[in-house]
PDB file of C-alpha atoms in Angstrom:
ATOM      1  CA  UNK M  44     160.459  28.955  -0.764  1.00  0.00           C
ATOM      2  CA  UNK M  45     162.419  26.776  -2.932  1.00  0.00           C
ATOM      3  CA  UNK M  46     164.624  28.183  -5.764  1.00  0.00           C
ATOM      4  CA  UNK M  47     165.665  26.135  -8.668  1.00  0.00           C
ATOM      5  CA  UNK M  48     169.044  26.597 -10.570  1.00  0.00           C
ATOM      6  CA  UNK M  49     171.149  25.151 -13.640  1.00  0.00           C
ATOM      7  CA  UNK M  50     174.582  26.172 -12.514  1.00  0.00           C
ATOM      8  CA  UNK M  51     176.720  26.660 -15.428  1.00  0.00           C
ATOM      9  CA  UNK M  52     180.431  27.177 -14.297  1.00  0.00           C
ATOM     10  CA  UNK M  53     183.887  27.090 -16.191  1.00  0.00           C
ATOM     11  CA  UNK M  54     187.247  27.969 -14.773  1.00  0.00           C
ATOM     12  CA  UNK M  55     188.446  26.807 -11.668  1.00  0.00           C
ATOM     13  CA  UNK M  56     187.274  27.421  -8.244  1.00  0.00           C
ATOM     14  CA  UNK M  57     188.904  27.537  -4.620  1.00  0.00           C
ATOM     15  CA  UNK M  58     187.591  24.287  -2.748  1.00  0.00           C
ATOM     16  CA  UNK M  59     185.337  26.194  -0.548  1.00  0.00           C
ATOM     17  CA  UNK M  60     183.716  28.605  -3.446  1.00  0.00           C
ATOM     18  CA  UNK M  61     179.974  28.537  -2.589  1.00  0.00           C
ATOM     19  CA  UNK M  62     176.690  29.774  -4.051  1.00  0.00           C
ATOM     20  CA  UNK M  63     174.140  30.345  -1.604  1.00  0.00           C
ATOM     21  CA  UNK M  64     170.585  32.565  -0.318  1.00  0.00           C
ATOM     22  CA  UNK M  65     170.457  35.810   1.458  1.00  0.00           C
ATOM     23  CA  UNK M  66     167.831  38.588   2.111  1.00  0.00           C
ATOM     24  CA  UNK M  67     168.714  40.851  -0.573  1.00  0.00           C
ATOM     25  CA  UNK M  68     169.576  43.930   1.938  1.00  0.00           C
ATOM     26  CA  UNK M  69     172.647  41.928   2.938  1.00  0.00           C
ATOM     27  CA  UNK M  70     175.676  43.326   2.344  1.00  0.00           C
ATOM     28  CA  UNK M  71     178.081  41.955  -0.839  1.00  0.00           C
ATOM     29  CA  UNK M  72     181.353  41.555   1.322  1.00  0.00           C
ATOM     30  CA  UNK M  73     181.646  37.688   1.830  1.00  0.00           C
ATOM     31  CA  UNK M  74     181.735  37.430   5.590  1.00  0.00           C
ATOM     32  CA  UNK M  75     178.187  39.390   5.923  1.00  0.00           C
ATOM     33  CA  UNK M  76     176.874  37.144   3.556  1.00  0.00           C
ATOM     34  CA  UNK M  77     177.999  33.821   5.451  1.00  0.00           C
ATOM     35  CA  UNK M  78     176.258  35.349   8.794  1.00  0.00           C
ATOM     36  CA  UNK M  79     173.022  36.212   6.462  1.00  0.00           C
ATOM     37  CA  UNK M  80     172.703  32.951   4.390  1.00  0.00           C
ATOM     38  CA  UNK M  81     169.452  30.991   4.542  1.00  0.00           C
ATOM     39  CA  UNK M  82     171.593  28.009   2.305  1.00  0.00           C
ATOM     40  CA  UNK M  83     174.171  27.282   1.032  1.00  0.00           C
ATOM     41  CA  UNK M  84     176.086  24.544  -1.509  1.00  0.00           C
ATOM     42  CA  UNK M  85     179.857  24.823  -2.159  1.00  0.00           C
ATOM     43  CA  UNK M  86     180.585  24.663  -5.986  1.00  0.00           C
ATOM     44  CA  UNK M  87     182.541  21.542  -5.602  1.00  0.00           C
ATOM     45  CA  UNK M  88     179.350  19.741  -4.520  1.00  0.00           C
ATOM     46  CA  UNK M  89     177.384  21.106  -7.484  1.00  0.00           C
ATOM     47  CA  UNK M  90     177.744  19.167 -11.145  1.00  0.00           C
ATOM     48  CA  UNK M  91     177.998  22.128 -13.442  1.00  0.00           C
ATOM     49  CA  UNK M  92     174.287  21.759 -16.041  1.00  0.00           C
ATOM     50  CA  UNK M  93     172.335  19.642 -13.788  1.00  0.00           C
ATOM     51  CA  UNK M  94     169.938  21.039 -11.580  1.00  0.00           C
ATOM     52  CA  UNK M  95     170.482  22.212  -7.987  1.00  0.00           C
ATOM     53  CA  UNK M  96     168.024  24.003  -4.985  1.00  0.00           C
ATOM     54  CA  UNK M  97     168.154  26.025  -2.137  1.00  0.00           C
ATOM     55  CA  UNK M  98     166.079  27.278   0.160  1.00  0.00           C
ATOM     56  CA  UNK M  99     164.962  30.561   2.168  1.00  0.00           C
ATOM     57  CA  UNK M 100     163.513  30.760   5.292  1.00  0.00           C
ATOM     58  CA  UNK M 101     160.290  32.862   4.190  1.00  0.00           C
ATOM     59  CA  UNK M 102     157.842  32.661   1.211  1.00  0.00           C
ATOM     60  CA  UNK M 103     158.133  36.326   1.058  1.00  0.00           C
ATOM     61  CA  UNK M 104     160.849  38.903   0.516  1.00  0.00           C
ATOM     62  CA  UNK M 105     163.403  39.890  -1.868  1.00  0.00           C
ATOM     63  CA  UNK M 106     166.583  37.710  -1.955  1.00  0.00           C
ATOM     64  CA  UNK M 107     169.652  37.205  -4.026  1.00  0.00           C
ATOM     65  CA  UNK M 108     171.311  34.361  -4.929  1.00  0.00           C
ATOM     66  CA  UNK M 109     175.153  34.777  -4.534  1.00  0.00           C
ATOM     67  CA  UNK M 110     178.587  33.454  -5.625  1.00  0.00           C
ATOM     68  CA  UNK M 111     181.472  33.906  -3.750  1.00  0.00           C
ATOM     69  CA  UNK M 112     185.336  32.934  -4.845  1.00  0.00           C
ATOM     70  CA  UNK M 113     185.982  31.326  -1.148  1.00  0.00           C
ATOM     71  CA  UNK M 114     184.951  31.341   1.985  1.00  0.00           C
ATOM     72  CA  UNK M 115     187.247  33.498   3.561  1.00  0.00           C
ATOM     73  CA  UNK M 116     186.286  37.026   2.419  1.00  0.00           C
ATOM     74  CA  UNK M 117     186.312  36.133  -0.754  1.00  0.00           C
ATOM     75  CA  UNK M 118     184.862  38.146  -3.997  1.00  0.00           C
ATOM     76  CA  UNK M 119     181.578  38.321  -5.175  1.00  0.00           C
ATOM     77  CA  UNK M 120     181.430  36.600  -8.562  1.00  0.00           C
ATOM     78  CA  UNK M 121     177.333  36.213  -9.235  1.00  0.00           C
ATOM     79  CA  UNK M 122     174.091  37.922  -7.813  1.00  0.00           C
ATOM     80  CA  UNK M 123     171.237  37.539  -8.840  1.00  0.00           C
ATOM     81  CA  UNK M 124     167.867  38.580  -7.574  1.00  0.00           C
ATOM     82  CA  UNK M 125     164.472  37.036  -7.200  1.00  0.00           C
ATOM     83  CA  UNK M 126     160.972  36.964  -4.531  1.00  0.00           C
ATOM     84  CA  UNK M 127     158.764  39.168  -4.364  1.00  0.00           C
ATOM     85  CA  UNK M 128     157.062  41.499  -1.584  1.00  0.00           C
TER      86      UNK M 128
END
């Protein structure tokens, strides 16, 4: 499953801020989320209003799709979930 996103971001961002995919049972602390992701895209590879995908590994399920400030523990910014049972 394939889900489609128009990031829209302002302020600035740590090199290494990402958005990525996780089942949404994962925890919200940072690290968890890294050992959970199905994809990933750091922010500085993502041109803020065009359109950007990532991917899960399953057709089914609940997932969330996740900012974080860095990838060193850093703070969750976004979630937002989407799937379906």
């Amino acid at each position: 499953k394939t889900v489609t996103f128009i990031p829209v971001f302002g302020g600035n961002y740590a090199e290494d801020a990402w958005i990525g995919v996780v089942p949404k049972d994962t925890p919200t602390d940072e690290r968890s989320a890294d050992n959970y992701d199905m994809d990933y895209l750091y922010l500085s590879n993502i041109e803020t209003g065009k359109k950007a995908s990532l991917s899960t590994d399953s057709s089914e399920g609940i997932f969330e799709l996740r900012v974080y400030a860095d990838d060193n523990g850093g703070e969750l910014l976004f979630c937002k979930e989407f799937g379906k049972n």
